Amino acid sequence: MKKTLSVVLTSAMAFSMFSAVAFGKTSADFTDLKDLDAATQTKFDAMISAGIFDGVSDTTFGLKEEMNRAQFAKVAALIMGLDVNKDLQTSSFTDVSVTDAANGYALPYIEALKTANVTDGYAEGQYNPAGKVTKEQLATFLVRVLGKDAEAKALTGTDATVSGWAQGYVAEALALKLLTNNADGTFGGITNATRDLLVTGAYEAKQQYVPAGQVSLTEAKATGVQQVTVTFNKPVDTTKATVALTKGTASVATTAKFADDKKSVVLTLTDVKVTEGEYTATLSGLDTASVAKATATFTAENEKVTKLSFVNAGEYLAKSTKALIKIKAENQYGETATINGGSYTAYVSGETKSLTRNADTGLLEMTLDTSAQQSEVSVIPVNVFLTNSSVSVQKTFKVGTEPYVTKVELGTLKYPAGKTVLSSEGDYAEASIARYDQYGNVIPEGAIATDRTDFTSVVTPYSYDALKITATDYDTVKVTLEDAVEKAADYTATIYVGSSSATLTVKVESSKVANKVEFGSYAGVLAHGDKDKYIPIVAYDANGTQLTAQEIADQATAKRFSLSISGATTATGNNGNDAIVKTGEHKGQIKISSVDASVNSVVFMNLGIYSSNVQTNVQQSFTIQEARKPETIVLDGDKPAQKAIVGGETTIKWFVKDQYGEKLDSTISDYANDYKVEVTVTGSTYASLTGLDANEFSATELAGFNKKELKLTALATGTAKVEAKLIQNPGKTNENVLKSVDSSMEVIANSTDLTYSIKPVTDMYATLDSSVVADKEKQLTTGTEWAFNGSLGRKLVIKAINSSGDEVAIPAGRVISAASSDQNIAKVVQDSGDVVVIGNKAGTATITVVYTTADGSAEDKSFTVNVKADAITAATVTADATNDIALTAGTVVDAYTLLPNLKVVDNYGVEYTDVELARYADLLGIQYVVTDVNTGGTVSVGANGKVTIGAGVTEFNIKAVVSGKTATTLVN
C-alpha cells in the first residue's frame, strides 16, 4: 500500500488560493466558525474567499469532518495552481469514474495531480477516492510543497503514534509550525485529518513558501490616489531591492514599504497624485541573474468620485444658526476623495448651497441655518451630486430642538515631531475635540453660546500645574509641559463640556537630572594669557545614562551644579553655574574667560552636586604653561598649483601655529613686538598677487594673516613667488627667521603636453521643474539674479595636468559649447566661455562639452549628471560660537551677519554662505530665533530675516534653524 502522495515541486506550484478571487463567502457565513479566534479566522477567510474550501452546507463548514482523498485531490490541485481540464470524462485510475455520485466531481483534479507527477495513486491502477487522508500524509504533503523533502528525510522521530516512514516528515512539519501536536504531546499521525487541520496547515505553509526560479514583477497597479502596489512572484531581499516608479520618462518620487512576506511593496507618491497615463514600476538592486522580469506597467486614471454618502448620525438636524451636514465622497479606491468642494453641487430645499472640504477629515461640509424652522414639523430635503455626473446622494432631514452638548470626543494626542512623550519644558501635544448634540451631530463653532461649549479640565495624578490644558482653537486641545516633572508617568487629562466628558492619556518623561558629574577629557593646555578656553564636563542621571550637552546646560540653568575655580577668570553667578555655556558650539562646557595666573602656577577647579539626595564632587587642576607664541607657519588646505599658463589662477592659504600645535590668532601683548609675519612677492611681472592688503602682521594681528586667501594670476612666462616669513625679534640685532614658507608659480608657454578633465558634477536638484524655487532662479538669460550666478546649478570646471601629473592652472572661460542629451532632465546655461548645468526634471542625462586647449585646438568631453526631485533640506548647519561686536541701539542688520561663518550645506552638497543665505532663505526655510537677551534689552527678528537691536542690549543668543538643524552664536 502506498503511504503518501509523492510531491514534485516546480516553479508552477504557486499558492493560487491567495489570489484576489472573490467568491463572496467568508467564515461569518458558517455557524460552526463563528467562535474562531481572530488569527484563525483570517486563515479560514483566505481559503474560503479563494474558493478552495466551501461548506458542507450553506450554513455549516464541517470544521471537524474528515476529508476523503477525492476532496483532498481538489484542494491540492487548487492550492498548487495546477491546470485542470474540467471536461475530462475518463480517468487513468480504474476506481475513479465520472458516474460516481459521491466522488466523480474529483476526476479532473485527480488527473491533474497525476499529470503533474504529484501522485501515482494508492495502489496499482487505483486512487481510492473515498479513502481518508491521515495527519501524517497531510504533514508530508505540506513539507514537500515547501521543498523540504530532503530535510525531512534526514530527520528521525520516536513518536509511537506516527508510522516509521513518516517520522521525519512529521518532525519537519512540527519544526516549521505547519501543524501541532495533540494536547497529550503526541501527533496522532495515523488518525484521519479533519478539514480544520488542512485549512490552517496550508495557510501556514503559504507564509513560508518560496517559489523556485527567478524573481518577476507580476503586477503593478494604482491602489490609492497616492499609492501604487507592486507584487512579485516570490519574496525579495528587501535590504537590496528597490522599486522605482516612472510616468512615461519622468521619475515619480515615492516612499516604499515592503509587505511582511516580502512579496509586494506599496509605493506612496510623495509629491503628486496618480493621474491618467501609463506608469512603469522597475525593480533594481538584485543580482541580474536572479531577476526574470524587472518591470511592470499599468495604465492609471485620474481620481474620480464613485460614491457619496451622508455621515450625519440620524435624520434630525438641530434648530440652529449653524447646523452642520457632512458628506463622505469615496473615490475608485475606496478612499475619501481629495476632490475639492467646488466640484460638487448641493440643493437644499431647492436652493443652491456651497460645500467645503475639511482638510483634516477629508469630508465635505455644509452649514445650514435652521433657526427659522419649526421644531418637529419642518423638513429639509438635501440633494448633493458631483457636478456634471450621475454620482449623487439624497436625504430629507427633520428639524429638531435647539442643540446642546451631549457627548465630547477627543482625537489621538499628537506629540512633537519625533517624540512619543512630553519631556522638555515647552513641549506640547495636541488633540482634536468634537462636541456632539442630542442628535449625534457635530456642533460647529458659534452654533450655541461659548459658555455652553467651553471646556474645563482636570489632570490626575496632580501634576503641580506642570501640565497645562488650553484650547488652541475651538476644535483643538493643547497639552503643554510647563515645568519638569519629578518622574515619568502617564497622566490622565479629563476634558469637561457641561455634563459631558472625555479623557486623554498624556505620557510625560521626567527631565534628565544629574546625579553624578565628572570632568571630561581636555586635550589642550592652559597657557598664561589664554582667553575663552572650554573644559568639558560629563554628567549622568540616576540610571547611569549620560546627559547630553543640552541636558547639562539645562541642569546648569536650574542651578544643579556647584562650581568654583581659582587661578582663572570665569563667571561666578548662581554658584558657578553661569560659567557653564548654555548655547552654541561649547554648550555644556565650562568657559574660562581668561587665564591670568603666572607660568607654573595652578588653576584649580571643584565641581559638585549638593542636594538632599546627592552629595558628590570632583576636582581638576591644570598647571599653567608659558604664554602662547608663534612657532611655525603651515599650509591650510590643498597644495596650490605650481605651474600655470597665462590667465591661470591658484589660491594659497597659510596659518600660524603656536608651540602647542594649535592655530594662533593672537598672542599676549608682552609679545606684540617680539614676532611678526612678513609676506613678500617676487616676479610680480610674471604673476599678480591679490588678497593681501598688508605685508606685515604683528604677533597680535595674526588672525588677519590666518584668514588671508592669496591668489596668484599668471601674467607672462617666468616664475613668480610669494613668501611668508615668521620672524622673531624683528628689527633687533638678534632677529631670527623661525619659519619661511613659499609658493611659486611657474608660468609656462601654451603647451600641447596637457591632459584635460572636467571636475565631476554631483547630484543636482530638479530646479526648473520645482514649484518652490523662485522664478528668477530659473531664468536662463542674463539678469540680476539668474540661474548662471545662482547656487542651484553646477559651474563646469576644466582642469589640466602635465605629463608628470602636476596640476597646471589654466584660465577659466574655455568652453566653446555645451549640450545636454535630454533637456527635459538637465539644461546648460552659457555666459561667454563659462557654462553652468542646471537640473530640470528627475533623471539622468549626458552633458557634452567642447572647449579650447592651451594650444588653441578644440577637445570634447562627456559626463553624466543625476537630477533628483528630492526636496532641498539642510544636511549641516554650522557657525562660530561667539561674535564679539559692538551693539548699537537701533541697528538693523541681516540675521546671518550676526552668526560668523554661518554655512548651510544641503542634501545635494551645495554650500550657502554670506549673501546666499539671504538669497535662498525661503527655499532653505531658514529661520532665526533670538533668546537670552540681557535684562532690560530687546532684540527682534522680522520675517524678512532682519534683526533690530534695541537700547541697552549687551548680549544675546541668535540661532539659525534649517530643516530642524541649528547653529547658535552668542553675540556680545
Coordinates of C-alpha atoms in Angstrom, one line a residue, residues 68-478:
N68 CA -11.5 11.8 1.8
R69 CA -8.9 11.5 -0.9
A70 CA -11.3 12.9 -3.6
Q71 CA -11.8 16.0 -1.6
F72 CA -8.1 16.2 -0.9
A73 CA -7.3 16.0 -4.6
K74 CA -9.4 19.0 -5.4
V75 CA -7.9 21.1 -2.6
A76 CA -4.3 20.0 -3.5
A77 CA -4.8 20.9 -7.2
L78 CA -6.2 24.3 -6.4
I79 CA -3.6 25.1 -3.8
M80 CA -0.8 24.3 -6.3
G81 CA -2.5 26.1 -9.2
L82 CA -2.4 23.1 -11.5
D83 CA -4.1 23.2 -14.9
V84 CA -7.4 21.3 -14.5
N85 CA -9.3 20.0 -17.6
K86 CA -12.8 20.0 -16.2
D87 CA -14.1 18.4 -19.5
L88 CA -12.4 15.1 -18.8
Q89 CA -14.8 12.2 -18.7
T90 CA -12.4 9.2 -18.2
S91 CA -9.7 8.5 -15.6
S92 CA -6.4 6.6 -15.7
F93 CA -7.4 5.0 -12.4
T94 CA -9.9 2.1 -12.5
D95 CA -11.7 3.2 -9.4
V96 CA -12.3 6.8 -10.4
S97 CA -15.4 7.4 -12.5
V98 CA -17.4 10.4 -13.6
T99 CA -20.6 8.4 -12.8
D100 CA -19.6 8.1 -9.1
A101 CA -22.3 10.1 -7.4
A102 CA -20.2 10.8 -4.3
N103 CA -16.7 11.4 -5.8
G104 CA -17.0 11.7 -9.5
Y105 CA -16.6 15.5 -9.4
A106 CA -12.9 15.0 -8.4
L107 CA -11.9 13.1 -11.6
P108 CA -10.3 16.2 -13.4
Y109 CA -8.5 17.2 -10.2
I110 CA -7.1 13.7 -9.6
E111 CA -5.9 13.6 -13.2
A112 CA -4.2 17.0 -12.8
L113 CA -2.3 15.7 -9.8
K114 CA -1.1 12.7 -11.8
T115 CA -0.1 14.7 -14.8
A116 CA 2.0 17.0 -12.5
N117 CA 3.6 13.8 -11.0
V118 CA 2.2 14.7 -7.6
T119 CA 0.5 11.3 -7.2
D120 CA 0.6 7.9 -8.9
G121 CA -2.3 6.6 -6.9
Y122 CA -3.0 4.5 -3.8
A123 CA -2.5 1.0 -5.2
E124 CA -1.7 -0.3 -8.7
G125 CA -4.1 1.4 -11.1
Q126 CA -6.2 2.7 -8.2
Y127 CA -6.6 6.1 -6.5
N128 CA -9.1 5.2 -3.7
P129 CA -11.1 8.4 -3.9
A130 CA -13.3 7.5 -0.9
G131 CA -10.3 6.8 1.4
K132 CA -9.4 9.1 4.2
V133 CA -6.3 11.3 4.4
T134 CA -4.3 10.8 7.6
K135 CA -2.5 13.5 9.6
E136 CA 0.9 12.1 8.6
Q137 CA 0.0 12.2 4.9
L138 CA -1.1 15.8 5.3
A139 CA 2.2 16.6 7.1
T140 CA 4.1 15.0 4.2
F141 CA 2.2 17.0 1.6
L142 CA 2.8 20.3 3.3
V143 CA 6.5 19.7 3.9
R144 CA 7.1 18.7 0.3
V145 CA 5.2 21.8 -1.0
L146 CA 7.8 23.8 0.8
G147 CA 10.6 21.9 -0.8
K148 CA 11.8 20.5 2.5
D149 CA 11.7 16.8 1.4
A150 CA 15.5 16.3 1.8
E151 CA 15.4 18.0 5.3
A152 CA 12.6 15.7 6.4
K153 CA 14.3 12.5 5.2
A154 CA 17.3 13.5 7.3
L155 CA 15.3 13.6 10.5
T156 CA 14.1 10.8 12.8
G157 CA 11.5 10.6 15.4
T158 CA 10.2 8.4 18.2
D159 CA 6.5 9.2 18.3
A160 CA 4.7 5.9 18.5
T161 CA 1.6 7.4 17.0
V162 CA 3.4 8.1 13.7
S163 CA 4.4 5.5 11.1
G164 CA 8.1 4.8 10.6
W165 CA 8.2 6.2 7.1
A166 CA 6.5 9.5 8.2
Q167 CA 8.6 10.3 11.3
G168 CA 10.9 12.7 9.6
Y169 CA 8.1 14.5 7.7
V170 CA 6.1 14.9 10.9
A171 CA 9.2 16.2 12.8
E172 CA 9.8 18.8 10.0
A173 CA 6.2 19.8 9.9
L174 CA 6.3 20.5 13.6
A175 CA 9.6 22.4 13.4
L176 CA 8.1 24.6 10.6
K177 CA 5.0 25.1 12.8
L178 CA 2.7 23.8 10.0
L179 CA 0.9 21.5 12.4
T180 CA 1.0 21.0 16.1
N181 CA 0.9 18.0 18.5
N182 CA -2.2 17.0 20.4
A183 CA -2.7 18.1 23.9
D184 CA -1.0 14.9 25.2
G185 CA 2.2 15.6 23.3
T186 CA 1.7 13.0 20.6
F187 CA 0.9 13.8 16.9
G188 CA -1.6 11.0 16.2
G189 CA -0.2 10.5 12.6
I190 CA -2.4 7.6 11.6
T191 CA -5.6 9.3 12.6
N192 CA -7.6 10.9 9.9
A193 CA -7.1 14.6 9.2
T194 CA -10.0 16.9 9.7
R195 CA -10.9 19.9 7.5
D196 CA -9.7 22.5 10.0
L197 CA -6.1 21.0 10.0
L198 CA -5.8 21.2 6.2
V199 CA -7.0 24.8 6.2
T200 CA -4.6 26.0 8.9
G201 CA -1.7 23.9 7.8
A202 CA -2.0 25.0 4.1
Y203 CA -2.2 28.6 5.3
E204 CA 0.9 28.4 7.4
A205 CA 2.8 26.8 4.5
K206 CA 1.9 29.7 2.3
Q207 CA 3.6 32.1 4.7
Q208 CA 6.9 30.2 4.2
Y209 CA 6.5 29.2 0.5
V210 CA 9.2 30.5 -1.8
P211 CA 8.6 29.5 -5.5
A212 CA 11.7 28.3 -7.3
G213 CA 13.3 30.2 -10.1
Q214 CA 13.9 33.9 -10.8
V215 CA 12.1 36.9 -9.4
S216 CA 9.5 38.6 -11.6
L217 CA 7.2 41.6 -11.2
T218 CA 3.8 40.1 -11.6
E219 CA 1.7 43.2 -11.3
A220 CA 1.7 46.9 -10.6
K221 CA -1.5 48.9 -10.1
A222 CA -2.8 52.0 -8.5
T223 CA -4.4 51.2 -5.2
G224 CA -4.9 54.7 -3.9
V225 CA -4.8 58.2 -5.2
Q226 CA -1.2 58.5 -4.0
Q227 CA -0.4 54.7 -3.8
V228 CA 0.8 52.0 -6.1
T229 CA 1.1 48.4 -5.1
V230 CA 3.7 46.2 -6.9
T231 CA 3.7 42.4 -6.4
F232 CA 6.4 39.8 -7.1
N233 CA 6.1 36.1 -7.8
K234 CA 8.3 35.3 -4.8
P235 CA 9.8 37.1 -1.8
V236 CA 12.7 39.5 -2.5
D237 CA 15.7 40.6 -0.4
T238 CA 14.3 43.9 0.9
T239 CA 17.7 45.0 2.1
K240 CA 18.8 45.2 -1.5
A241 CA 15.7 45.6 -3.6
T242 CA 14.4 49.0 -4.7
V243 CA 11.4 49.7 -6.8
A244 CA 11.3 53.0 -8.8
L245 CA 8.2 54.4 -10.4
T246 CA 8.1 56.4 -13.7
K247 CA 5.3 58.0 -15.7
G248 CA 6.4 57.9 -19.3
T249 CA 10.1 59.0 -19.0
A250 CA 9.6 61.1 -15.8
S251 CA 10.6 59.8 -12.4
V252 CA 7.9 59.9 -9.7
A253 CA 9.1 60.4 -6.2
T254 CA 7.9 57.7 -3.8
T255 CA 8.5 56.1 -0.4
A256 CA 8.4 52.4 -0.2
K257 CA 7.0 49.9 2.4
F258 CA 7.5 46.2 1.7
A259 CA 5.0 43.7 3.0
D260 CA 5.9 41.4 5.8
D261 CA 6.0 38.4 3.4
K262 CA 8.4 40.5 1.1
K263 CA 6.2 39.6 -1.9
S264 CA 4.8 43.1 -2.5
V265 CA 5.7 46.7 -1.9
V266 CA 3.5 49.8 -1.5
L267 CA 4.9 52.9 -3.2
T268 CA 3.4 56.1 -1.7
L269 CA 3.8 59.1 -4.0
T270 CA 5.3 62.0 -2.0
D271 CA 4.6 65.0 -4.2
V272 CA 1.8 64.2 -6.7
K273 CA -1.3 62.1 -7.2
V274 CA -1.7 59.2 -9.6
T275 CA -3.1 60.7 -12.8
E276 CA -4.2 59.5 -16.2
G277 CA -1.4 57.8 -18.2
E278 CA 1.0 54.9 -18.3
Y279 CA 3.2 54.1 -15.4
T280 CA 6.1 51.7 -15.1
A281 CA 7.5 50.1 -11.9
T282 CA 11.1 48.9 -12.2
L283 CA 12.9 46.6 -9.8
S284 CA 16.6 47.1 -9.2
G285 CA 19.3 46.3 -6.6
L286 CA 19.2 42.5 -7.0
D287 CA 21.6 40.3 -9.0
T288 CA 20.7 40.5 -12.6
A289 CA 20.8 36.7 -12.9
S290 CA 18.2 36.3 -10.2
V291 CA 15.6 38.5 -12.0
A292 CA 13.5 37.3 -14.9
K293 CA 11.2 40.3 -15.3
A294 CA 12.2 43.6 -13.7
T295 CA 9.3 45.9 -14.9
A296 CA 5.6 46.0 -14.8
T297 CA 3.4 48.6 -16.4
F298 CA -0.2 49.8 -15.8
T299 CA -2.5 52.4 -17.1
A300 CA -3.9 54.7 -14.5
E301 CA -6.8 57.0 -14.4
N302 CA -7.5 60.4 -12.7
E303 CA -9.2 60.3 -9.4
K304 CA -12.9 60.1 -9.7
V305 CA -15.8 60.0 -7.2
T306 CA -17.7 56.8 -7.2
K307 CA -19.9 57.2 -4.2
L308 CA -21.5 59.9 -1.9
S309 CA -23.0 59.2 1.5
F310 CA -24.2 61.3 4.4
V311 CA -22.2 61.0 7.6
N312 CA -24.7 62.6 10.0
A313 CA -25.8 60.2 12.7
G314 CA -29.5 60.3 12.0
E315 CA -32.4 62.1 10.3
Y316 CA -32.5 65.1 12.6
L317 CA -30.8 68.5 12.4
A318 CA -30.8 70.7 15.4
K319 CA -32.7 74.0 15.3
S320 CA -29.7 76.4 15.0
T321 CA -28.0 79.1 13.0
K322 CA -25.3 76.6 12.2
A323 CA -26.4 73.1 11.6
L324 CA -23.6 71.0 10.1
I325 CA -24.2 68.4 7.4
K326 CA -21.3 66.1 6.5
I327 CA -20.9 64.0 3.3
K328 CA -18.3 61.5 2.5
A329 CA -17.1 61.2 -1.1
E330 CA -15.3 58.0 -1.9
N331 CA -13.0 57.5 -4.9
Q332 CA -12.5 54.4 -7.0
Y333 CA -10.0 53.1 -4.5
G334 CA -12.4 53.3 -1.6
E335 CA -10.6 56.2 -0.1
T336 CA -12.1 59.5 1.0
A337 CA -11.8 61.5 -2.2
T338 CA -9.5 64.5 -2.4
I339 CA -11.5 66.5 -4.9
N340 CA -12.4 69.9 -3.5
G341 CA -15.8 71.1 -2.5
G342 CA -16.2 73.4 -5.5
S343 CA -16.6 70.3 -7.7
Y344 CA -19.9 69.4 -6.1
T345 CA -23.4 70.9 -6.4
A346 CA -25.9 70.9 -3.5
Y347 CA -29.6 71.8 -3.5
V348 CA -31.2 72.4 -0.1
S349 CA -35.0 72.9 -0.3
G350 CA -34.5 73.9 -3.9
E351 CA -31.7 76.4 -3.2
T352 CA -28.1 76.0 -4.3
K353 CA -25.6 75.8 -1.4
S354 CA -21.8 75.6 -1.4
L355 CA -19.7 72.7 0.0
T356 CA -16.3 72.9 1.5
R357 CA -13.8 70.1 2.0
N358 CA -12.4 69.7 5.6
A359 CA -8.7 69.4 5.1
D360 CA -8.3 67.3 8.3
T361 CA -11.1 64.8 7.8
G362 CA -11.5 64.9 4.0
L363 CA -15.3 65.2 4.5
L364 CA -17.5 67.6 2.6
E365 CA -19.3 70.0 4.9
M366 CA -22.3 72.3 4.5
T367 CA -23.6 74.6 7.2
L368 CA -27.3 75.4 7.2
D369 CA -29.3 78.0 9.2
T370 CA -32.3 76.1 10.5
S371 CA -33.2 78.6 13.3
A372 CA -36.3 79.8 11.5
Q373 CA -37.7 76.3 11.0
Q374 CA -40.4 74.7 13.2
S375 CA -39.2 72.0 15.6
E376 CA -40.6 68.6 14.9
V377 CA -42.5 70.0 11.9
S378 CA -40.2 71.3 9.2
V379 CA -38.2 69.0 6.9
I380 CA -35.2 69.9 4.8
P381 CA -34.6 67.9 1.6
V382 CA -30.9 67.8 0.7
N383 CA -29.5 66.7 -2.7
V384 CA -25.8 66.6 -3.3
F385 CA -24.1 65.5 -6.5
L386 CA -20.8 65.6 -8.3
T387 CA -21.3 68.3 -10.9
N388 CA -21.9 67.0 -14.4
S389 CA -22.1 63.4 -13.2
S390 CA -24.6 60.8 -12.1
V391 CA -23.0 60.3 -8.7
S392 CA -25.4 61.8 -6.1
V393 CA -27.0 61.3 -2.7
Q394 CA -30.3 62.5 -1.3
K395 CA -31.7 62.7 2.2
T396 CA -34.6 64.6 3.9
F397 CA -33.7 65.8 7.3
K398 CA -36.2 66.7 10.1
V399 CA -35.7 69.8 12.2
G400 CA -35.4 69.1 15.9
T401 CA -34.9 71.3 19.0
E402 CA -32.1 73.7 19.8
P403 CA -28.7 71.9 20.2
Y404 CA -26.9 71.2 23.5
V405 CA -23.8 69.2 24.2
T406 CA -24.5 65.5 25.0
K407 CA -21.1 64.0 24.1
V408 CA -17.5 65.0 23.8
E409 CA -14.9 63.1 21.8
L410 CA -11.1 63.6 21.7
G411 CA -8.9 62.6 18.9
T412 CA -5.5 60.9 19.2
L413 CA -2.9 63.0 21.0
K414 CA -0.2 64.1 18.6
Y415 CA 3.2 64.7 20.2
P416 CA 6.1 66.9 18.9
A417 CA 7.8 65.7 15.8
G418 CA 10.0 62.6 16.5
K419 CA 8.6 62.2 20.1
T420 CA 6.1 59.9 21.8
V421 CA 6.2 61.7 25.2
L422 CA 6.4 65.3 26.6
S423 CA 9.9 65.5 28.0
S424 CA 11.2 69.1 27.9
E425 CA 9.7 72.4 29.2
G426 CA 7.6 73.9 26.4
D427 CA 6.9 70.6 24.8
Y428 CA 3.2 70.4 23.8
A429 CA 0.9 67.9 22.2
E430 CA -2.5 68.5 20.6
A431 CA -5.7 66.5 20.1
S432 CA -8.9 67.3 18.2
I433 CA -12.1 67.9 20.2
A434 CA -15.6 67.4 18.9
R435 CA -18.8 68.3 20.6
Y436 CA -22.0 66.4 19.6
D437 CA -25.6 67.5 20.0
Q438 CA -28.6 65.4 21.1
Y439 CA -28.9 64.1 17.6
G440 CA -25.3 62.8 17.3
N441 CA -24.2 65.7 15.0
V442 CA -21.2 67.8 15.5
I443 CA -21.8 71.2 16.9
P444 CA -19.8 73.8 14.9
E445 CA -18.2 76.8 16.4
G446 CA -20.7 79.6 17.0
A447 CA -23.8 77.4 16.8
I448 CA -24.5 78.0 20.5
A449 CA -23.2 80.3 23.2
T450 CA -19.5 79.8 24.0
D451 CA -20.2 79.2 27.7
R452 CA -22.0 76.1 26.6
T453 CA -19.1 74.8 24.5
D454 CA -16.0 75.9 26.5
F455 CA -14.2 73.2 28.3
T456 CA -12.6 72.7 31.7
S457 CA -10.0 70.1 32.6
V458 CA -8.6 68.1 35.5
V459 CA -5.2 66.3 35.4
T460 CA -4.6 63.2 37.5
P461 CA -2.4 62.4 39.3
Y462 CA -2.0 66.1 40.3
S463 CA 1.0 67.5 38.4
Y464 CA 1.6 70.7 40.4
D465 CA 0.5 72.6 37.3
A466 CA 3.3 71.1 35.3
L467 CA 0.7 70.1 32.7
K468 CA -1.4 73.0 31.3
I469 CA -4.5 72.3 29.2
T470 CA -5.6 75.0 26.9
A471 CA -7.6 75.5 23.7
T472 CA -5.5 76.2 20.6
D473 CA -8.8 76.9 18.8
Y474 CA -12.4 75.6 19.0
D475 CA -11.5 72.2 17.6
T476 CA -8.1 71.6 19.3
V477 CA -7.0 70.9 22.8
K478 CA -3.4 71.7 23.7

